[in-house]
XYZ file of C-alpha atoms in Angstrom:
687
model
C 33.929 -15.859 34.022
C 31.780 -14.180 36.475
C 29.057 -15.672 38.001
C 27.071 -13.997 36.447
C 28.073 -15.082 32.976
C 27.680 -18.598 34.179
C 24.055 -17.575 35.270
C 23.504 -16.175 31.533
C 25.121 -19.423 30.006
C 23.428 -21.881 32.012
C 20.182 -20.204 31.731
C 20.965 -20.194 27.466
C 21.199 -23.854 27.760
C 18.269 -24.438 29.303
C 16.152 -21.876 26.947
C 17.928 -24.492 24.052
C 16.910 -27.062 26.251
C 13.199 -26.910 26.210
C 13.046 -24.982 23.004
C 14.313 -27.995 20.949
C 11.822 -30.349 22.735
C 9.058 -27.809 22.240
C 10.278 -28.272 18.179
C 9.794 -32.288 18.057
C 6.726 -32.253 20.073
C 4.943 -29.759 17.673
C 6.187 -31.434 14.955
C 4.986 -34.451 16.608
C 1.907 -33.542 17.153
C 1.558 -32.156 12.461
C 2.394 -35.972 11.628
C 0.107 -37.459 14.294
C -2.927 -35.019 12.692
C -1.606 -35.810 8.833
C -2.254 -39.716 9.926
C -5.788 -38.446 11.391
C -6.174 -36.973 8.195
C -5.118 -40.065 6.851
C -7.490 -42.345 8.630
C -10.771 -39.982 8.743
C -10.803 -36.815 11.141
C -13.251 -34.487 9.059
C -11.153 -30.880 7.986
C -13.021 -29.299 11.463
C -11.495 -31.050 13.403
C -8.381 -31.095 12.571
C -9.145 -27.022 12.162
C -10.205 -27.435 16.199
C -7.193 -29.423 16.709
C -4.828 -26.840 15.482
C -6.980 -23.572 16.374
C -7.301 -24.604 20.542
C -4.135 -26.709 20.939
C -1.219 -24.315 20.123
C -3.575 -21.471 21.954
C -3.233 -23.947 24.958
C 0.635 -23.776 24.528
C 0.639 -19.871 24.394
C -1.944 -20.054 27.234
C 0.634 -22.279 29.006
C 3.573 -20.338 28.560
C 1.676 -16.908 29.730
C 0.098 -18.799 32.954
C 3.522 -19.994 33.616
C 5.468 -16.873 33.453
C 2.553 -14.346 34.954
C 4.125 -11.767 37.331
C 3.662 -8.655 38.745
C 7.317 -7.481 39.079
C 8.248 -4.343 37.097
C 10.670 -5.356 35.858
C 10.223 -8.517 35.037
C 6.279 -7.246 33.540
C 7.767 -4.442 31.435
C 10.905 -5.375 30.378
C 11.237 -9.500 30.657
C 13.457 -8.542 33.337
C 16.476 -7.492 31.146
C 17.708 -11.687 31.047
C 16.913 -12.357 27.252
C 19.415 -13.297 25.418
C 20.204 -12.306 21.850
C 19.327 -15.435 19.940
C 15.626 -15.971 21.633
C 15.415 -12.242 22.350
C 15.855 -11.433 17.847
C 14.075 -15.146 17.460
C 10.650 -13.180 19.676
C 11.402 -9.465 17.909
C 11.530 -11.691 14.210
C 7.741 -12.717 15.552
C 6.896 -9.764 17.273
C 7.562 -8.660 13.103
C 6.725 -10.834 11.556
C 2.480 -10.084 12.360
C -0.568 -10.724 9.737
C 1.423 -8.582 6.722
C 3.679 -10.523 6.366
C 2.792 -14.136 6.752
C -0.534 -13.108 4.912
C -0.007 -10.478 3.240
C 3.168 -9.813 1.824
C 3.122 -12.779 -0.306
C -0.892 -11.547 -1.123
C 0.221 -8.378 -2.391
C 3.199 -9.910 -4.197
C 0.505 -11.978 -5.786
C -1.504 -9.053 -6.642
C 1.747 -6.239 -7.397
C 3.943 -8.408 -8.515
C 7.372 -6.865 -8.518
C 5.913 -3.275 -6.943
C 5.136 -5.347 -4.169
C 8.768 -6.159 -3.123
C 8.993 -1.767 -1.641
C 7.507 -3.715 1.233
C 10.120 -6.421 1.218
C 13.249 -3.792 0.727
C 11.536 -1.508 3.166
C 11.138 -3.627 5.385
C 14.454 -5.298 6.073
C 16.233 -1.708 5.212
C 14.738 -0.920 8.083
C 16.519 -3.122 10.934
C 19.777 -2.063 9.497
C 18.760 1.472 10.825
C 17.916 0.369 13.795
C 20.808 -2.008 14.330
C 22.395 2.194 13.051
C 20.422 4.029 14.539
C 18.610 2.975 17.947
C 18.939 0.085 20.038
C 22.350 -0.103 20.900
C 21.485 3.536 22.457
C 18.209 3.185 23.839
C 19.716 0.063 25.760
C 22.637 1.719 27.170
C 19.562 4.401 27.699
C 17.838 1.210 30.147
C 14.276 2.982 30.812
C 10.993 0.478 29.395
C 9.597 2.321 26.876
C 9.582 5.350 24.449
C 7.966 7.814 25.788
C 10.142 7.673 29.181
C 13.273 8.003 26.033
C 11.273 11.143 25.186
C 10.051 12.485 28.686
C 13.750 11.857 29.695
C 16.161 13.450 26.967
C 13.944 16.579 26.262
C 12.373 16.763 29.744
C 8.429 17.980 31.174
C 5.260 15.574 31.209
C 3.809 17.515 27.042
C 6.639 16.123 24.613
C 6.389 12.505 27.309
C 2.016 12.971 26.529
C 2.878 13.172 22.483
C 4.651 10.090 22.389
C 2.120 8.366 24.211
C -0.550 9.839 22.515
C 1.594 9.195 19.069
C 2.169 5.176 20.309
C -1.213 4.932 21.121
C -2.835 5.243 17.445
C 0.402 3.625 15.850
C 0.135 0.304 17.662
C -4.289 1.029 17.809
C -3.746 1.025 14.494
C -1.019 -1.776 13.493
C -3.466 -4.064 16.193
C -6.177 -3.911 14.401
C -4.166 -5.317 10.638
C -3.181 -7.560 13.338
C -7.030 -9.324 15.075
C -8.723 -8.584 11.647
C -6.148 -11.381 10.518
C -7.130 -13.351 14.010
C -10.580 -13.283 12.814
C -9.994 -14.274 9.294
C -7.742 -17.398 10.334
C -10.102 -18.234 13.240
C -13.565 -18.460 10.878
C -11.921 -20.065 7.895
C -10.964 -23.139 10.127
C -14.728 -23.343 12.163
C -16.681 -21.965 10.906
C -18.017 -18.976 12.662
C -19.197 -15.546 12.667
C -16.341 -13.451 11.256
C -17.143 -10.828 13.832
C -17.506 -13.121 16.154
C -14.348 -15.398 15.537
C -12.715 -12.052 16.115
C -13.927 -12.237 19.595
C -12.853 -15.234 19.574
C -9.121 -14.954 19.084
C -8.875 -11.701 21.199
C -9.037 -14.575 23.790
C -5.913 -15.776 22.582
C -3.522 -12.352 22.380
C -4.450 -11.925 26.223
C -4.090 -15.266 27.800
C -0.121 -14.867 26.270
C 0.239 -11.480 27.743
C -2.332 -10.307 30.163
C -0.963 -12.681 33.130
C 2.617 -11.948 32.731
C 3.376 -8.990 30.585
C 6.451 -8.549 28.197
C 8.369 -12.041 30.080
C 5.265 -13.867 28.937
C 4.961 -12.261 25.811
C 8.582 -13.402 25.201
C 8.614 -16.948 25.616
C 5.860 -16.737 23.690
C 7.255 -15.144 20.916
C 9.970 -17.644 20.860
C 7.296 -20.375 20.660
C 5.225 -18.535 18.657
C 8.555 -17.848 15.664
C 8.977 -20.913 15.231
C 5.710 -21.906 14.343
C 4.435 -19.872 12.288
C 8.701 -20.540 9.537
C 7.461 -24.371 9.789
C 3.542 -23.265 8.552
C 5.540 -21.188 5.641
C 7.685 -23.328 5.113
C 6.058 -26.050 4.344
C 3.666 -25.367 1.756
C 6.075 -24.141 -0.749
C 8.571 -26.332 -0.452
C 6.017 -28.697 -1.405
C 4.907 -26.316 -3.954
C 8.746 -25.591 -5.712
C 8.553 -29.924 -5.253
C 5.673 -30.303 -6.972
C 6.314 -28.083 -9.610
C 10.012 -27.824 -10.432
C 11.372 -30.935 -8.782
C 13.697 -28.779 -6.506
C 12.933 -28.412 -3.286
C 14.515 -25.096 -2.452
C 11.768 -22.367 -3.214
C 14.193 -19.681 -3.930
C 15.642 -21.313 -6.769
C 13.006 -22.553 -7.554
C 11.920 -18.872 -8.164
C 12.960 -17.919 -11.948
C 12.029 -21.561 -13.459
C 8.429 -20.492 -11.962
C 9.050 -16.618 -12.653
C 9.342 -17.976 -16.339
C 5.842 -20.131 -16.985
C 3.967 -17.729 -15.871
C 5.508 -14.950 -17.588
C 4.818 -17.967 -20.547
C 1.289 -17.998 -19.514
C 0.130 -14.368 -18.846
C 1.273 -13.573 -22.681
C -1.315 -16.509 -23.989
C -3.994 -14.962 -21.379
C -3.708 -11.652 -22.863
C -5.140 -12.064 -26.117
C -6.759 -15.454 -25.161
C -9.988 -14.730 -27.346
C -12.309 -15.869 -24.011
C -10.414 -14.019 -22.311
C -10.346 -10.754 -24.231
C -14.529 -11.653 -24.090
C -14.840 -11.338 -20.435
C -12.691 -8.208 -20.104
C -15.393 -6.122 -23.070
C -18.266 -7.841 -21.049
C -16.383 -5.505 -17.867
C -15.959 -2.426 -19.478
C -19.506 -2.551 -20.116
C -20.884 -2.971 -17.589
C -19.234 -0.508 -15.746
C -19.467 2.087 -18.638
C -22.878 2.000 -18.109
C -22.462 1.728 -14.498
C -20.959 5.573 -14.941
C -23.914 6.279 -17.601
C -26.387 5.881 -14.951
C -24.353 7.201 -12.038
C -25.028 10.693 -13.772
C -28.149 10.538 -13.276
C -29.692 8.075 -10.881
C -33.390 8.175 -11.031
C -33.985 8.251 -14.920
C -31.672 5.363 -15.588
C -33.549 2.790 -11.849
C -37.233 3.601 -13.382
C -35.700 2.799 -17.762
C -33.502 -0.303 -15.684
C -36.994 -1.102 -13.351
C -39.219 -0.677 -16.366
C -37.362 -2.538 -18.872
C -36.507 -6.218 -16.389
C -40.825 -5.711 -15.303
C -41.786 -5.751 -19.147
C -39.550 -8.386 -19.951
C -40.888 -10.950 -17.239
C -44.271 -10.009 -18.207
C -43.215 -10.875 -22.295
C -41.768 -14.448 -21.001
C -44.672 -15.068 -18.701
C -47.613 -13.878 -21.903
C -45.618 -16.028 -24.507
C -45.680 -19.087 -21.866
C -42.105 -19.564 -22.025
C -40.002 -22.591 -21.528
C -39.668 -22.695 -17.978
C -36.388 -21.835 -17.258
C -36.216 -18.863 -19.260
C -39.767 -17.753 -16.664
C -36.896 -18.469 -13.771
C -34.707 -16.162 -15.072
C -37.147 -13.568 -16.322
C -38.086 -14.076 -12.024
C -34.888 -13.751 -10.665
C -33.950 -10.630 -12.463
C -36.794 -8.874 -11.393
C -35.828 -9.930 -7.754
C -32.246 -9.274 -7.889
C -32.552 -5.757 -9.030
C -32.423 -2.768 -7.080
C -35.213 -2.559 -4.558
C -35.169 1.777 -4.733
C -32.992 4.264 -6.224
C -29.595 4.677 -2.774
C -29.597 0.453 -3.946
C -29.382 1.003 -7.354
C -26.139 3.786 -6.964
C -24.256 1.403 -4.647
C -24.527 -1.673 -6.880
C -23.257 0.673 -10.316
C -20.948 2.355 -8.335
C -19.469 -1.576 -7.263
C -19.708 -2.069 -10.802
C -17.549 0.348 -12.096
C -14.764 -0.400 -10.484
C -14.967 -3.376 -12.525
C -12.708 -1.144 -15.545
C -10.043 -2.016 -13.472
C -10.322 -5.247 -14.891
C -10.909 -5.196 -17.887
C -6.949 -4.960 -18.618
C -4.259 -8.352 -19.374
C -2.893 -10.059 -16.798
C -0.224 -8.092 -15.113
C 3.030 -9.101 -15.575
C 4.676 -10.282 -12.704
C 7.895 -8.795 -13.659
C 7.636 -6.063 -14.746
C 8.288 -2.601 -12.559
C 5.944 0.332 -12.362
C 3.354 -0.257 -14.931
C 0.637 2.256 -16.235
C -1.927 2.448 -18.781
C 0.542 5.263 -19.433
C 4.096 7.940 -18.335
C 1.530 9.161 -15.866
C 0.952 6.689 -15.091
C 4.303 4.585 -14.670
C 6.141 7.536 -13.090
C 3.565 7.625 -10.049
C 3.670 3.882 -9.528
C 7.554 4.189 -9.524
C 6.900 7.350 -6.792
C 5.128 5.966 -4.945
C 6.896 2.305 -5.057
C 10.200 4.474 -3.582
C 6.975 6.210 -0.295
C 6.495 3.582 0.402
C 9.995 1.782 0.699
C 11.066 5.083 2.830
C 7.859 4.599 4.709
C 8.041 1.402 5.473
C 12.257 1.489 6.582
C 11.401 4.533 8.629
C 8.707 2.855 10.350
C 10.199 0.662 11.304
C 13.138 2.058 13.529
C 10.553 4.109 15.089
C 8.079 1.182 15.565
C 7.864 1.647 19.940
C 6.491 -2.123 20.195
C 9.462 -3.118 18.144
C 11.709 -0.952 19.868
C 10.558 -1.278 23.434
C 12.097 -5.614 22.520
C 16.186 -4.184 23.095
C 15.294 -3.034 26.784
C 14.685 -6.175 27.542
C 18.420 -8.257 25.874
C 20.897 -8.137 29.433
C 23.584 -6.219 28.118
C 24.430 -3.206 25.039
C 26.412 -5.810 23.162
C 23.585 -8.179 23.644
C 21.281 -5.469 22.412
C 23.479 -4.777 18.753
C 23.238 -8.228 18.034
C 19.548 -9.511 18.577
C 19.315 -6.687 15.894
C 21.132 -9.008 13.742
C 19.137 -12.889 15.074
C 16.075 -11.170 14.535
C 17.506 -9.665 10.813
C 18.191 -12.776 10.255
C 15.194 -14.595 11.140
C 12.727 -12.633 9.418
C 15.126 -12.906 6.364
C 13.674 -16.337 6.824
C 10.927 -15.916 5.734
C 10.852 -12.698 3.727
C 13.541 -14.141 0.723
C 10.756 -17.120 1.197
C 7.389 -14.688 0.335
C 8.362 -13.931 -3.607
C 8.828 -17.358 -4.110
C 5.628 -18.299 -2.121
C 3.439 -15.902 -4.161
C 5.158 -17.753 -8.253
C 4.146 -20.784 -7.004
C 0.520 -20.012 -6.140
C 0.052 -17.845 -8.958
C 1.573 -20.700 -11.135
C -1.139 -22.668 -9.518
C -4.478 -20.302 -10.258
C -3.491 -19.842 -14.309
C -2.239 -23.079 -15.209
C -5.470 -24.836 -12.850
C -8.225 -22.926 -11.698
C -7.944 -20.990 -15.392
C -9.110 -22.786 -17.160
C -11.395 -25.426 -15.555
C -14.705 -25.252 -14.695
C -17.906 -24.185 -13.156
C -19.548 -26.875 -13.099
C -16.661 -28.513 -10.795
C -14.972 -25.517 -8.661
C -13.092 -26.485 -5.964
C -14.251 -27.397 -2.340
C -11.987 -23.985 -1.466
C -13.277 -21.185 -3.496
C -16.553 -21.979 -2.066
C -15.381 -21.674 1.160
C -13.802 -18.780 1.472
C -16.135 -17.050 -0.769
C -18.566 -17.858 2.577
C -16.410 -15.846 4.848
C -16.536 -13.385 2.421
C -16.408 -12.498 -0.534
C -14.485 -9.714 -1.469
C -11.969 -12.306 -0.483
C -12.694 -14.373 -3.422
C -15.058 -14.047 -6.229
C -15.481 -15.969 -9.242
C -18.923 -15.560 -11.125
C -19.557 -16.481 -15.095
C -19.559 -13.202 -16.634
C -19.799 -14.924 -20.627
C -22.494 -17.463 -19.319
C -19.507 -20.480 -21.693
C -19.285 -22.509 -18.000
C -15.769 -22.295 -18.062
C -13.302 -20.289 -15.673
C -11.587 -17.181 -16.888
C -9.491 -15.037 -15.154
C -10.951 -11.905 -15.536
C -14.222 -13.938 -13.928
C -11.255 -14.119 -11.026
C -10.822 -11.404 -7.794
C -8.869 -13.660 -5.388
C -8.371 -10.695 -2.587
C -3.835 -11.204 -0.893
C -4.887 -11.069 2.443
C -6.511 -14.977 1.381
C -3.353 -16.087 -1.229
C -1.146 -17.502 2.396
C -3.800 -18.901 3.573
C -5.295 -20.333 1.114
C -2.460 -21.378 -0.775
C -2.506 -25.198 -0.021
C -5.976 -25.949 -0.017
C -5.523 -24.328 -4.110
C -2.049 -27.179 -4.728
C -4.884 -29.739 -3.896
C -2.205 -31.012 -0.502
C -3.212 -32.546 2.514
C -5.819 -30.631 4.735
C -3.660 -30.784 7.556
C -1.295 -28.443 5.762
C -3.801 -26.011 5.484
C -4.659 -25.765 9.867
C -0.909 -26.190 9.330
C -0.267 -23.068 8.070
C -4.072 -20.905 10.023
C -1.698 -22.185 13.140
C 1.352 -19.896 11.795
C -0.375 -17.337 10.293
C -2.960 -17.315 13.907
C 0.784 -17.377 15.249
C 2.257 -14.480 13.555
C -0.801 -12.620 14.096
C -0.944 -13.307 17.980
C 2.480 -12.086 18.940
C 2.622 -8.989 17.226
C -0.686 -8.430 18.756
C 0.763 -9.207 22.059
C 3.308 -7.099 21.616
C 1.227 -3.663 20.371
C -1.486 -4.213 22.957
C 1.730 -4.552 25.569
C 2.256 -1.294 24.245
C -0.751 0.116 24.342
C -1.178 -0.772 27.727
C 2.792 0.372 29.277
C 2.046 3.425 27.505
C -0.787 4.414 29.923
C -0.190 3.194 33.291
C 3.545 3.426 32.940
C 4.267 6.602 31.199
C 0.167 8.627 31.928
C -0.473 6.969 35.828
C 2.733 6.136 36.892
C 4.925 9.112 35.542
C 2.369 12.068 35.491
C -0.751 11.326 37.472
C 0.473 8.796 40.382
C 4.451 8.796 41.030
C 4.235 7.021 44.447
C 1.684 4.143 42.562
C 3.404 1.122 43.791
C 4.410 -1.481 41.060
C 1.271 -4.062 41.920
C -0.998 -0.771 41.478
C 1.251 0.082 37.910
C 1.086 -4.152 36.980
C -2.557 -3.795 37.492
C -3.270 -0.722 36.444
C -1.726 -2.321 33.046
C -3.292 -5.709 32.992
C -7.178 -3.786 33.052
C -5.880 -1.417 30.673
C -5.145 -4.371 28.668
C -8.230 -5.511 28.576
C -9.966 -2.495 27.206
C -8.072 -1.877 24.860
C -7.779 -4.949 23.444
C -12.320 -5.187 23.221
C -12.214 -1.600 21.863
C -9.770 -2.916 18.811
C -11.602 -5.926 18.244
C -15.201 -4.047 18.015
C -12.883 -1.731 15.766
C -11.741 -4.678 13.588
C -15.436 -6.019 13.368
C -16.162 -2.845 11.268
C -13.285 -4.036 8.512
C -11.849 -0.591 8.212
C -9.007 -1.290 5.596
C -7.507 -4.823 4.297
C -4.814 -5.713 6.663
C -1.531 -4.329 4.555
C -2.590 -1.226 4.611
C -2.873 -0.812 8.380
C 0.013 -2.068 8.525
C 1.451 0.607 6.370
C -0.315 3.397 7.967
C 1.500 2.499 11.429
C 4.012 2.500 9.397
C 4.029 5.981 8.194
C 2.550 7.594 11.262
C 5.187 6.155 13.821
C 7.744 7.065 11.087
C 6.660 10.924 11.498
C 5.750 11.014 15.382
C 8.961 9.586 16.313
C 11.701 9.267 13.960
C 13.163 12.676 14.524
C 13.060 13.255 17.389
C 13.943 9.740 18.541
C 17.008 9.868 16.100
C 18.459 13.786 17.043
C 17.532 13.324 19.977
C 20.308 10.567 20.369
C 22.667 12.331 17.782
C 22.511 15.907 18.165
C 22.198 17.590 21.376
C 21.464 20.392 20.768
C 17.848 18.727 19.905
C 15.463 20.836 22.699
C 11.783 19.970 24.740
C 10.574 22.166 21.938
C 11.420 21.622 18.821
C 10.629 18.269 19.943
C 7.407 19.094 20.310
C 6.985 20.854 18.058
C 8.195 18.610 14.995
C 6.585 15.471 16.319
C 3.304 17.942 16.170
C 4.416 19.113 12.937
C 5.273 14.898 11.291
C 2.343 13.734 13.065
C -0.263 15.203 12.466
C 0.313 16.417 8.975
C 1.047 12.647 8.214
C -3.110 12.507 9.558
C -4.292 15.078 7.986
C -3.024 14.057 4.542
C -4.313 10.203 5.116
C -7.532 10.639 6.834
C -8.097 13.462 2.798
C -6.712 10.721 0.795
C -8.274 7.415 2.508
C -11.193 6.790 1.413
C -12.568 5.027 5.033
C -11.794 8.630 6.193
C -14.168 9.580 3.138
C -11.120 10.727 1.268
C -11.051 11.296 -2.092
C -7.486 10.225 -4.842
C -8.110 13.807 -6.211
C -6.485 15.354 -3.606
C -3.424 13.063 -3.348
C -0.112 15.016 -3.357
C 2.322 14.504 -6.592
C 0.223 11.274 -6.929
C 1.750 9.649 -3.549
C -1.501 7.747 -1.905
C -1.911 7.295 1.837
C -0.077 4.518 2.876
C 3.133 6.576 2.031
C 1.725 9.503 3.654
C 5.223 9.766 6.151
C 7.061 11.159 2.884
C 5.716 14.211 3.437
C 5.458 13.851 7.793
C 9.221 13.285 8.185
C 11.100 15.819 6.930
C 8.766 17.763 8.454
C 9.398 17.124 11.634
C 12.567 16.592 11.107
C 12.733 20.766 9.737
C 10.563 21.861 12.355
C 12.622 20.790 15.440
C 15.778 21.709 13.612
C 14.742 25.306 13.287
C 12.620 25.723 16.354
C 15.845 23.797 18.994
C 17.774 26.608 17.492
C 15.710 29.591 18.351
C 15.336 28.395 21.884
C 17.309 27.974 24.337
C 19.187 24.735 24.236
C 19.223 21.567 26.457
C 21.098 21.840 30.292
C 23.834 20.731 30.500
C 22.474 17.086 32.784
C 21.180 16.589 29.347
C 23.445 16.969 26.988
C 26.046 14.689 29.097
C 22.379 12.398 29.629
C 23.309 11.834 25.291
C 26.837 11.509 25.671
C 26.286 8.247 28.217
C 23.914 6.898 25.381
C 25.767 7.614 21.987
C 28.456 6.089 23.684
C 28.028 2.874 25.071
C 31.003 1.089 26.676
C 30.801 -2.147 25.388
C 33.823 -3.610 27.636
C 32.174 -2.375 30.495
C 28.959 -2.146 29.807
C 26.789 -0.683 33.089
C 23.280 -2.208 32.961
C 20.884 1.194 33.976
C 17.885 -0.277 36.103
C 14.568 1.760 35.849
C 14.492 3.317 39.375
């Protein structure tokens, strides 16, 4: 055994010891809070303890891992063992979308939500086979680095920098949104304030130590998030089926949910509420045809009703209701139009519950075909996007060797599998609880969690007694997918310490991914733009300092954009995948596997693919003013990569054949990258 192998093995054993002690300490912390809850500790203080203790832990790791060495800051010194890199990649990957959004999407969409599970899991197979070992053999710091060296010149590097910033920024907004959501719910802070408080937790993990600090923090965060995710679902599984293994209990719970769906589809009270919603939507659509006349007529009616009640000396309750109707009526025509536009959306709820296990559901064959196309489109974009996200691909620069890069992908898949294999069961068990215990309960005794989540954001949870019978019907409940995981312990009546644990896990997932994304953006600007293109003579300390300054600036801008709430978590993440797939995948894969691909082909392909993806997203996503009528083949904005990726591949192929071949040196670089010597690996170090 060589001295290097012995040193690596000793380092690995030391890390195992540290993280075993850390895991036992965290479990002891949770048990201590559980005991404190039974002794009377308030929920507010439990939330504070989970929030600030975990952020303090991450900050401590960040401080201990501080560095100004370029290799340590950018790639953690290339000495992260495969097991721990897989764990860090798992945390980097999980994000708020996987931890918070995935089970919520499965809850709302049923079978169709599996597109994300299939796409994200399958994407790691592409990473393993097509990119990870080859990028590690290349041995630089960033993805724009590879593009610049492989294709030559600063034009393609500049496009890579822009694309890395664009997709990473879109992704990080989703993570900061999740941080703000958790912070505001469990501390009582306003959402916008919670965003900036959570931002401090992100910065302390990455500011001082770069990739080194982020890596060891992410390992710690993975341990917390997987414990937090598994605890409530195992508890729910045992509670409802007597089986502590949720993946096995899944079928039994799904059968009960399916039976309940059939009952709710024909329940007279449910039908009554759906008819009310349908009528309100129809009235709103009619009013929008002539808003001025509808507003005047409606205002006159509520005022006349109030006058009649007052003149008749009606009972106090009747008088108060009429007075409330006058006060609640929109103050002007613009406000009325906004309300009618909102109410016309009630038609979507005026339908029976969507069968959870039935795929590609629609009101007719055309709608079912559209659902099927979007399902396949999401699988495609999530798979290709996974294999092109800069913050994930950067992780494979941190391993000691090409062999360890390959092993790291295996461990990444294993650690991700633990959560993804559990998410469908969590969605069904949560739906079982809502269908059997919330539906049919009394409005007079609504649980506290409902009011608490409605206070955070009414779009996340709303329960309105439309038929005034005092009983909660399914059609009267609106639950946003972003709260399913976070609210499940409260919905199921579990001890509040479990809610705090889940919040800590969600925070760990969001923080870990946000750290990696912010570092990707800052490194693209400091290393690829500043050092490689503006000041090649910059010292190591100057480069690292510039990266830290840019990290803070980007984080503040992202927090501001997040406070505008540009979309739900899963859409923002999905958009980032489509953007990354369109911009990077064709250039990276063809750069590795086709020596004839050249600079002009890469430039044209990246611009064409990314440009088409952005154009389609802009014209179809409502936040930008886009409308569904602009969709091609009924494909939603989240599947924009379906058009961007093939256009990028075709453009690179055609333009490369029409322009001169790359130089002999570039083709030799491709040969070097393509055929790693696994017996005597060369650790190519960045200069």
